[in-house]
Amino acid sequence: MPFTLALTTLGLFGSILMFAGDMLLYFTPGVYDMDGTLKPYLHIMRVGGALGPVAAFLYVLGFLALPLMARGDLAWLVWLAAALLAFALICGGAYHAQYAYLSIIAKAGHEDLYEEVSANIMLLMRLATTPMYAGFILFAIAIVLGQTVFPVWFV
């Protein structure tokens, strides 16, 4: 159980770190001081952007704790749910990274590329959300069927 607790703690820390990274990426101490460049926000963007991959790694370690809390004949459902959730988190990072292209094509005045870029973004969004929903549903089923240490009221 100490190993499971360590993985759970790392996952929780990863989720907090990811939240901090998101807040840093969108943080401004006041009115946006746009000087036509990103120089005023370069440091914030570097720190916020660097936290994402580190946080995702810790998050995935947290998902590894879920199968260690499985029990019963259908424990494989929890393994599958954890794998789907980890995959969805990784795809979610790729999905969010694509938004930079929208601002680049707008700044460059190539709105003709908008449809192509947005289609790619939607594909990655589906690639992230579909396994995420499937993972949550499978995990909920495993809890309701008593295949985890979690009580049914968690669902």
Coordinates of C-alpha atoms in Angstrom, one line a residue:
M1 CA 0.0 0.0 0.0
P2 CA 2.9 2.5 0.6
F3 CA 3.8 2.2 -3.2
T4 CA 0.2 2.9 -4.1
L5 CA 0.0 5.9 -1.8
A6 CA 3.3 7.2 -3.4
L7 CA 1.9 6.9 -6.9
T8 CA -1.4 8.5 -5.9
T9 CA 0.5 11.4 -4.2
L10 CA 2.6 11.8 -7.4
G11 CA -0.5 11.9 -9.5
L12 CA -2.2 14.4 -7.3
F13 CA 1.0 16.5 -7.3
G14 CA 1.0 16.2 -11.1
S15 CA -2.6 17.5 -11.3
I16 CA -1.7 20.5 -9.1
L17 CA 1.4 21.2 -11.2
M18 CA -0.7 21.0 -14.4
F19 CA -3.2 23.5 -12.9
A20 CA -0.3 25.8 -11.9
G21 CA 1.2 25.5 -15.5
D22 CA -2.2 26.5 -17.0
M23 CA -2.5 29.4 -14.6
L24 CA 1.0 30.6 -15.5
L25 CA 0.3 30.3 -19.2
Y26 CA -2.8 32.5 -18.9
F27 CA -1.6 34.7 -16.1
T28 CA -1.3 38.5 -16.4
P29 CA -0.5 40.8 -13.5
G30 CA -2.9 43.4 -14.9
V31 CA -3.9 44.8 -18.3
Y32 CA -2.3 43.0 -21.2
D33 CA 0.6 45.1 -22.3
M34 CA 0.8 44.0 -25.9
D35 CA 3.7 45.6 -27.7
G36 CA 3.3 43.5 -30.8
T37 CA 5.5 40.8 -29.5
L38 CA 5.4 38.0 -27.0
K39 CA 8.4 39.4 -25.1
P40 CA 6.4 40.6 -22.1
Y41 CA 5.1 37.0 -21.6
L42 CA 8.1 34.9 -22.8
H43 CA 9.2 33.9 -19.3
I44 CA 5.7 33.1 -18.1
M45 CA 5.1 31.1 -21.3
R46 CA 8.4 29.1 -20.9
V47 CA 7.7 28.3 -17.3
G48 CA 4.0 27.5 -17.8
G49 CA 4.8 25.4 -21.0
A50 CA 7.6 23.5 -19.3
L51 CA 5.4 22.5 -16.4
G52 CA 2.9 20.7 -18.7
P53 CA 5.1 17.7 -19.8
V54 CA 6.5 17.2 -16.2
A55 CA 2.9 17.4 -14.8
A56 CA 1.7 14.9 -17.4
F57 CA 4.4 12.4 -16.5
L58 CA 3.4 12.7 -12.8
Y59 CA -0.3 12.5 -13.7
V60 CA 0.3 9.2 -15.6
L61 CA 2.2 7.8 -12.6
G62 CA -1.0 8.6 -10.6
F63 CA -3.0 6.6 -13.1
L64 CA -0.7 3.6 -12.4
A65 CA -2.0 3.6 -8.8
L66 CA -5.6 2.7 -10.0
P67 CA -4.8 -0.9 -11.1
L68 CA -3.1 -1.4 -7.8
M69 CA -6.4 -0.7 -6.1
A70 CA -8.3 -3.2 -8.2
R71 CA -9.6 -6.5 -6.8
G72 CA -11.8 -9.3 -8.2
D73 CA -12.2 -11.1 -11.4
L74 CA -12.8 -8.0 -13.5
A75 CA -9.7 -6.1 -12.2
W76 CA -8.6 -5.9 -15.8
L77 CA -11.3 -3.2 -16.3
V78 CA -9.3 -0.9 -14.0
W79 CA -6.1 -1.6 -15.9
L80 CA -7.9 -0.7 -19.2
A81 CA -9.4 2.4 -17.7
A82 CA -6.0 3.6 -16.4
A83 CA -4.4 3.0 -19.8
L84 CA -7.2 4.9 -21.6
L85 CA -7.0 7.8 -19.1
A86 CA -3.2 8.0 -19.5
F87 CA -3.5 7.9 -23.3
A88 CA -6.2 10.6 -23.2
L89 CA -4.0 12.8 -21.1
I90 CA -1.1 12.5 -23.5
C91 CA -3.3 13.2 -26.5
G92 CA -4.8 16.2 -24.6
G93 CA -1.3 17.7 -24.5
A94 CA -0.9 17.3 -28.3
Y95 CA -4.4 18.7 -28.7
H96 CA -3.7 21.9 -26.7
A97 CA -0.4 22.4 -28.6
Q98 CA -2.3 22.8 -31.9
Y99 CA -3.9 26.0 -30.8
A100 CA -0.7 27.9 -31.5
Y101 CA -1.2 27.3 -35.2
L102 CA -4.5 29.2 -35.2
S103 CA -2.8 32.4 -33.9
I104 CA 0.1 31.9 -36.4
I105 CA -2.2 31.6 -39.4
A106 CA -4.3 34.6 -38.2
K107 CA -1.1 36.7 -37.7
A108 CA 0.2 35.7 -41.1
G109 CA -3.1 36.5 -42.7
H110 CA -3.6 32.9 -44.1
E111 CA -7.2 32.4 -43.0
D112 CA -7.5 30.0 -45.9
L113 CA -5.6 27.5 -43.7
Y114 CA -8.1 27.8 -40.9
E115 CA -10.3 24.9 -42.0
E116 CA -7.3 22.5 -42.3
V117 CA -5.8 23.5 -39.0
S118 CA -9.2 23.4 -37.2
A119 CA -10.0 19.9 -38.7
N120 CA -6.7 18.7 -37.3
I121 CA -7.5 20.2 -33.9
M122 CA -10.9 18.5 -33.9
L123 CA -9.3 15.1 -34.8
L124 CA -6.9 15.4 -31.9
M125 CA -9.7 16.5 -29.6
R126 CA -11.7 13.4 -30.4
L127 CA -8.5 11.3 -30.0
A128 CA -8.2 12.8 -26.5
T129 CA -11.8 12.9 -25.3
T130 CA -13.0 9.5 -26.6
P131 CA -10.6 7.4 -24.6
M132 CA -11.1 9.8 -21.6
Y133 CA -14.8 9.2 -21.5
A134 CA -14.3 5.4 -22.1
G135 CA -11.8 5.3 -19.3
F136 CA -14.1 7.2 -16.9
I137 CA -17.1 4.9 -17.8
L138 CA -15.0 1.7 -17.4
F139 CA -13.6 2.9 -14.1
A140 CA -17.1 3.7 -12.9
I141 CA -18.3 0.3 -13.9
A142 CA -15.5 -1.3 -12.1
I143 CA -16.3 0.6 -8.9
V144 CA -20.0 -0.2 -9.1
L145 CA -19.2 -3.9 -9.6
G146 CA -17.0 -3.9 -6.5
Q147 CA -13.8 -4.5 -8.5
T148 CA -11.9 -1.7 -6.7
V149 CA -11.2 -0.7 -3.1
F150 CA -13.4 2.4 -3.7
P151 CA -16.9 2.5 -2.3
V152 CA -19.9 2.6 -4.7
W153 CA -20.8 6.1 -3.7
F154 CA -17.6 7.4 -5.4
V155 CA -19.6 7.0 -8.7

